[in-house]
């Protein structure tokens, strides 16, 4: 019975000390005790950070310009679900264009975010990424052909650009 009482008192003291520690120190202490009791090395518990991904990386890897409106085909993985939720938050009426490489027939389009919708970018202000002007605008509905996942796709999108930039969108069609 005395042995049991000493052991209970030791557990209470240990619990008291663990409660006083912050989470990181408590974790390190528990790992040290585990290694001391079961053997091994602390290095066995090191994280392998080479496979870590943040939300931005996941969105880049699973992004689609247009998701199928088919409700029967739902995203399977959590990465696809994250990309789909992000896509659902975008405003898909007008696009923002990057016309910096129009001479090599490369025009990048993306949907507007809430901040751009509130400021009028792409609808009341020029939709070119680098243009802040809002005079002499022309709205265009463009058939945007793109390659996604090795598959050719087309989308009809609206874009509003300044009249002097219109030739860039039609350059060598």
PDB file of C-alpha atoms in Angstrom:
ATOM      1  CA  UNK A   1       0.000   0.000   0.000  1.00  0.00           C
ATOM      2  CA  UNK A   2       2.865   2.426   0.717  1.00  0.00           C
ATOM      3  CA  UNK A   3       4.353   1.765  -2.687  1.00  0.00           C
ATOM      4  CA  UNK A   4       1.043   2.659  -4.325  1.00  0.00           C
ATOM      5  CA  UNK A   5       0.727   5.889  -2.323  1.00  0.00           C
ATOM      6  CA  UNK A   6       4.272   6.943  -3.257  1.00  0.00           C
ATOM      7  CA  UNK A   7       3.558   6.195  -6.918  1.00  0.00           C
ATOM      8  CA  UNK A   8       0.306   8.212  -6.874  1.00  0.00           C
ATOM      9  CA  UNK A   9       2.131  11.112  -5.215  1.00  0.00           C
ATOM     10  CA  UNK A  10       4.864  10.939  -7.908  1.00  0.00           C
ATOM     11  CA  UNK A  11       2.193  10.996 -10.666  1.00  0.00           C
ATOM     12  CA  UNK A  12       0.541  14.035  -9.076  1.00  0.00           C
ATOM     13  CA  UNK A  13       3.874  15.865  -8.853  1.00  0.00           C
ATOM     14  CA  UNK A  14       4.656  15.008 -12.479  1.00  0.00           C
ATOM     15  CA  UNK A  15       1.176  16.124 -13.598  1.00  0.00           C
ATOM     16  CA  UNK A  16       1.619  19.377 -11.663  1.00  0.00           C
ATOM     17  CA  UNK A  17       4.937  20.067 -13.396  1.00  0.00           C
ATOM     18  CA  UNK A  18       3.513  19.183 -16.816  1.00  0.00           C
ATOM     19  CA  UNK A  19       0.554  21.530 -16.318  1.00  0.00           C
ATOM     20  CA  UNK A  20       2.906  24.425 -15.546  1.00  0.00           C
ATOM     21  CA  UNK A  21       4.722  24.002 -18.893  1.00  0.00           C
ATOM     22  CA  UNK A  22       3.668  25.508 -22.194  1.00  0.00           C
ATOM     23  CA  UNK A  23       2.563  23.071 -24.905  1.00  0.00           C
ATOM     24  CA  UNK A  24       5.893  22.924 -26.726  1.00  0.00           C
ATOM     25  CA  UNK A  25       7.966  22.323 -23.578  1.00  0.00           C
ATOM     26  CA  UNK A  26       5.473  19.715 -22.383  1.00  0.00           C
ATOM     27  CA  UNK A  27       5.717  17.936 -25.735  1.00  0.00           C
ATOM     28  CA  UNK A  28       9.514  17.929 -25.605  1.00  0.00           C
ATOM     29  CA  UNK A  29       9.433  16.580 -22.028  1.00  0.00           C
ATOM     30  CA  UNK A  30       7.015  13.785 -22.965  1.00  0.00           C
ATOM     31  CA  UNK A  31       9.143  12.808 -25.967  1.00  0.00           C
ATOM     32  CA  UNK A  32      12.271  12.790 -23.791  1.00  0.00           C
ATOM     33  CA  UNK A  33      10.516  10.545 -21.246  1.00  0.00           C
ATOM     34  CA  UNK A  34       9.262   8.243 -24.012  1.00  0.00           C
ATOM     35  CA  UNK A  35      12.764   7.846 -25.459  1.00  0.00           C
ATOM     36  CA  UNK A  36      14.198   7.301 -21.981  1.00  0.00           C
ATOM     37  CA  UNK A  37      11.633   4.596 -21.164  1.00  0.00           C
ATOM     38  CA  UNK A  38      11.304   2.788 -24.532  1.00  0.00           C
ATOM     39  CA  UNK A  39      14.728   3.541 -26.025  1.00  0.00           C
ATOM     40  CA  UNK A  40      15.549   4.952 -29.404  1.00  0.00           C
ATOM     41  CA  UNK A  41      16.660   8.417 -30.457  1.00  0.00           C
ATOM     42  CA  UNK A  42      14.973  11.796 -30.389  1.00  0.00           C
ATOM     43  CA  UNK A  43      15.895  12.160 -34.097  1.00  0.00           C
ATOM     44  CA  UNK A  44      13.343   9.421 -34.855  1.00  0.00           C
ATOM     45  CA  UNK A  45      10.657  11.948 -33.924  1.00  0.00           C
ATOM     46  CA  UNK A  46      11.876  14.715 -36.231  1.00  0.00           C
ATOM     47  CA  UNK A  47       9.340  15.859 -38.819  1.00  0.00           C
ATOM     48  CA  UNK A  48      10.065  15.357 -42.485  1.00  0.00           C
ATOM     49  CA  UNK A  49       9.314  18.849 -43.790  1.00  0.00           C
ATOM     50  CA  UNK A  50      10.086  17.968 -47.419  1.00  0.00           C
ATOM     51  CA  UNK A  51       6.490  16.860 -48.042  1.00  0.00           C
ATOM     52  CA  UNK A  52       4.811  19.838 -46.339  1.00  0.00           C
ATOM     53  CA  UNK A  53       2.397  21.895 -48.431  1.00  0.00           C
ATOM     54  CA  UNK A  54       0.486  25.020 -47.592  1.00  0.00           C
ATOM     55  CA  UNK A  55      -2.946  26.003 -48.907  1.00  0.00           C
ATOM     56  CA  UNK A  56      -1.470  28.145 -51.672  1.00  0.00           C
ATOM     57  CA  UNK A  57       0.554  25.219 -53.038  1.00  0.00           C
ATOM     58  CA  UNK A  58      -2.494  22.941 -52.892  1.00  0.00           C
ATOM     59  CA  UNK A  59      -4.559  25.539 -54.777  1.00  0.00           C
ATOM     60  CA  UNK A  60      -1.879  25.860 -57.450  1.00  0.00           C
ATOM     61  CA  UNK A  61      -1.745  22.102 -57.948  1.00  0.00           C
ATOM     62  CA  UNK A  62      -5.543  21.575 -58.088  1.00  0.00           C
ATOM     63  CA  UNK A  63      -6.716  24.794 -59.729  1.00  0.00           C
ATOM     64  CA  UNK A  64      -9.207  24.649 -62.581  1.00  0.00           C
ATOM     65  CA  UNK A  65     -10.317  27.696 -64.564  1.00  0.00           C
ATOM     66  CA  UNK A  66     -13.809  26.215 -64.882  1.00  0.00           C
ATOM     67  CA  UNK A  67     -15.222  23.457 -62.690  1.00  0.00           C
ATOM     68  CA  UNK A  68     -17.994  21.293 -64.085  1.00  0.00           C
ATOM     69  CA  UNK A  69     -21.370  22.378 -62.795  1.00  0.00           C
ATOM     70  CA  UNK A  70     -22.200  18.668 -62.594  1.00  0.00           C
ATOM     71  CA  UNK A  71     -23.151  18.000 -58.998  1.00  0.00           C
ATOM     72  CA  UNK A  72     -22.765  14.243 -59.523  1.00  0.00           C
ATOM     73  CA  UNK A  73     -18.995  14.568 -59.823  1.00  0.00           C
ATOM     74  CA  UNK A  74     -17.873  15.937 -56.473  1.00  0.00           C
ATOM     75  CA  UNK A  75     -14.206  16.532 -55.599  1.00  0.00           C
ATOM     76  CA  UNK A  76     -12.694  13.334 -54.204  1.00  0.00           C
ATOM     77  CA  UNK A  77      -9.694  14.501 -52.200  1.00  0.00           C
ATOM     78  CA  UNK A  78      -9.418  17.272 -49.639  1.00  0.00           C
ATOM     79  CA  UNK A  79      -7.102  19.128 -51.996  1.00  0.00           C
ATOM     80  CA  UNK A  80      -9.747  19.173 -54.736  1.00  0.00           C
ATOM     81  CA  UNK A  81     -12.389  20.199 -52.200  1.00  0.00           C
ATOM     82  CA  UNK A  82     -10.209  23.131 -51.097  1.00  0.00           C
ATOM     83  CA  UNK A  83      -9.693  24.240 -54.716  1.00  0.00           C
ATOM     84  CA  UNK A  84     -13.430  23.909 -55.423  1.00  0.00           C
ATOM     85  CA  UNK A  85     -14.357  25.972 -52.334  1.00  0.00           C
ATOM     86  CA  UNK A  86     -11.920  28.679 -53.456  1.00  0.00           C
ATOM     87  CA  UNK A  87     -13.390  28.589 -56.982  1.00  0.00           C
ATOM     88  CA  UNK A  88     -16.919  28.956 -55.585  1.00  0.00           C
ATOM     89  CA  UNK A  89     -15.884  32.191 -53.809  1.00  0.00           C
ATOM     90  CA  UNK A  90     -14.657  33.831 -57.014  1.00  0.00           C
ATOM     91  CA  UNK A  91     -16.822  36.236 -59.026  1.00  0.00           C
ATOM     92  CA  UNK A  92     -17.129  34.691 -62.475  1.00  0.00           C
ATOM     93  CA  UNK A  93     -18.726  37.417 -64.575  1.00  0.00           C
ATOM     94  CA  UNK A  94     -15.702  39.390 -65.758  1.00  0.00           C
ATOM     95  CA  UNK A  95     -12.052  38.327 -66.020  1.00  0.00           C
ATOM     96  CA  UNK A  96      -8.796  40.070 -65.228  1.00  0.00           C
ATOM     97  CA  UNK A  97      -6.288  39.725 -68.074  1.00  0.00           C
ATOM     98  CA  UNK A  98      -2.506  39.733 -68.089  1.00  0.00           C
ATOM     99  CA  UNK A  99      -1.556  41.070 -71.515  1.00  0.00           C
ATOM    100  CA  UNK A 100       2.190  41.399 -70.842  1.00  0.00           C
ATOM    101  CA  UNK A 101       3.054  38.541 -73.247  1.00  0.00           C
ATOM    102  CA  UNK A 102       0.408  39.115 -75.929  1.00  0.00           C
ATOM    103  CA  UNK A 103       3.030  39.175 -78.727  1.00  0.00           C
ATOM    104  CA  UNK A 104       3.770  35.473 -78.188  1.00  0.00           C
ATOM    105  CA  UNK A 105       0.013  34.692 -78.139  1.00  0.00           C
ATOM    106  CA  UNK A 106       0.013  34.202 -74.371  1.00  0.00           C
ATOM    107  CA  UNK A 107      -2.835  35.906 -72.549  1.00  0.00           C
ATOM    108  CA  UNK A 108      -3.530  34.909 -68.980  1.00  0.00           C
ATOM    109  CA  UNK A 109      -7.053  35.243 -67.595  1.00  0.00           C
ATOM    110  CA  UNK A 110      -8.321  34.791 -64.083  1.00  0.00           C
ATOM    111  CA  UNK A 111     -11.576  35.431 -62.285  1.00  0.00           C
ATOM    112  CA  UNK A 112     -11.958  38.489 -60.093  1.00  0.00           C
ATOM    113  CA  UNK A 113     -11.781  38.408 -56.319  1.00  0.00           C
ATOM    114  CA  UNK A 114     -14.120  40.303 -53.986  1.00  0.00           C
ATOM    115  CA  UNK A 115     -11.742  43.262 -53.555  1.00  0.00           C
ATOM    116  CA  UNK A 116     -11.606  43.752 -57.341  1.00  0.00           C
ATOM    117  CA  UNK A 117     -15.372  43.493 -57.681  1.00  0.00           C
ATOM    118  CA  UNK A 118     -15.857  46.201 -55.038  1.00  0.00           C
ATOM    119  CA  UNK A 119     -13.335  48.495 -56.724  1.00  0.00           C
ATOM    120  CA  UNK A 120     -14.865  47.859 -60.162  1.00  0.00           C
ATOM    121  CA  UNK A 121     -11.681  46.364 -61.620  1.00  0.00           C
ATOM    122  CA  UNK A 122     -12.464  44.456 -64.803  1.00  0.00           C
ATOM    123  CA  UNK A 123     -15.896  46.046 -65.270  1.00  0.00           C
ATOM    124  CA  UNK A 124     -15.687  49.814 -64.642  1.00  0.00           C
ATOM    125  CA  UNK A 125     -11.865  49.966 -64.544  1.00  0.00           C
ATOM    126  CA  UNK A 126      -9.645  48.419 -67.223  1.00  0.00           C
ATOM    127  CA  UNK A 127      -9.429  44.634 -66.825  1.00  0.00           C
ATOM    128  CA  UNK A 128      -5.750  44.496 -67.742  1.00  0.00           C
ATOM    129  CA  UNK A 129      -3.774  43.529 -64.642  1.00  0.00           C
ATOM    130  CA  UNK A 130      -1.366  46.458 -64.957  1.00  0.00           C
ATOM    131  CA  UNK A 131      -3.825  49.180 -66.065  1.00  0.00           C
ATOM    132  CA  UNK A 132      -5.641  51.412 -63.532  1.00  0.00           C
ATOM    133  CA  UNK A 133      -7.469  53.600 -66.122  1.00  0.00           C
ATOM    134  CA  UNK A 134     -11.249  53.812 -66.461  1.00  0.00           C
ATOM    135  CA  UNK A 135     -11.696  55.885 -69.634  1.00  0.00           C
ATOM    136  CA  UNK A 136     -12.485  54.690 -73.163  1.00  0.00           C
ATOM    137  CA  UNK A 137     -13.330  51.139 -72.092  1.00  0.00           C
ATOM    138  CA  UNK A 138     -14.588  48.409 -74.404  1.00  0.00           C
ATOM    139  CA  UNK A 139     -16.251  45.225 -73.214  1.00  0.00           C
ATOM    140  CA  UNK A 140     -15.485  42.017 -75.037  1.00  0.00           C
ATOM    141  CA  UNK A 141     -16.880  38.542 -74.840  1.00  0.00           C
ATOM    142  CA  UNK A 142     -13.976  36.317 -75.811  1.00  0.00           C
ATOM    143  CA  UNK A 143     -13.723  32.601 -76.538  1.00  0.00           C
ATOM    144  CA  UNK A 144     -10.829  31.653 -74.267  1.00  0.00           C
ATOM    145  CA  UNK A 145      -9.124  28.422 -75.360  1.00  0.00           C
ATOM    146  CA  UNK A 146      -6.772  26.922 -72.824  1.00  0.00           C
ATOM    147  CA  UNK A 147      -5.026  23.701 -71.855  1.00  0.00           C
ATOM    148  CA  UNK A 148      -5.885  22.187 -68.474  1.00  0.00           C
ATOM    149  CA  UNK A 149      -4.703  18.793 -67.292  1.00  0.00           C
ATOM    150  CA  UNK A 150      -3.568  17.873 -70.802  1.00  0.00           C
ATOM    151  CA  UNK A 151      -7.066  18.534 -72.161  1.00  0.00           C
ATOM    152  CA  UNK A 152      -8.046  21.427 -74.463  1.00  0.00           C
ATOM    153  CA  UNK A 153     -10.945  23.479 -73.148  1.00  0.00           C
ATOM    154  CA  UNK A 154     -12.887  26.569 -74.212  1.00  0.00           C
ATOM    155  CA  UNK A 155     -14.707  29.147 -72.133  1.00  0.00           C
ATOM    156  CA  UNK A 156     -16.682  32.222 -73.121  1.00  0.00           C
ATOM    157  CA  UNK A 157     -15.530  35.041 -70.821  1.00  0.00           C
ATOM    158  CA  UNK A 158     -16.162  38.772 -70.537  1.00  0.00           C
ATOM    159  CA  UNK A 159     -13.332  41.252 -70.362  1.00  0.00           C
ATOM    160  CA  UNK A 160     -13.320  45.053 -70.268  1.00  0.00           C
ATOM    161  CA  UNK A 161     -10.166  46.754 -71.521  1.00  0.00           C
ATOM    162  CA  UNK A 162      -9.178  50.200 -72.736  1.00  0.00           C
ATOM    163  CA  UNK A 163      -9.686  50.816 -76.431  1.00  0.00           C
ATOM    164  CA  UNK A 164      -5.925  51.143 -77.003  1.00  0.00           C
ATOM    165  CA  UNK A 165      -5.392  47.637 -75.517  1.00  0.00           C
ATOM    166  CA  UNK A 166      -8.006  45.941 -77.699  1.00  0.00           C
ATOM    167  CA  UNK A 167      -5.446  45.163 -80.397  1.00  0.00           C
ATOM    168  CA  UNK A 168      -3.423  43.223 -77.819  1.00  0.00           C
ATOM    169  CA  UNK A 169      -6.328  40.882 -77.098  1.00  0.00           C
ATOM    170  CA  UNK A 170      -6.820  40.267 -80.837  1.00  0.00           C
ATOM    171  CA  UNK A 171      -3.098  40.153 -81.727  1.00  0.00           C
ATOM    172  CA  UNK A 172      -2.464  37.400 -84.369  1.00  0.00           C
ATOM    173  CA  UNK A 173      -5.680  35.507 -83.703  1.00  0.00           C
TER     174      UNK A 173
END
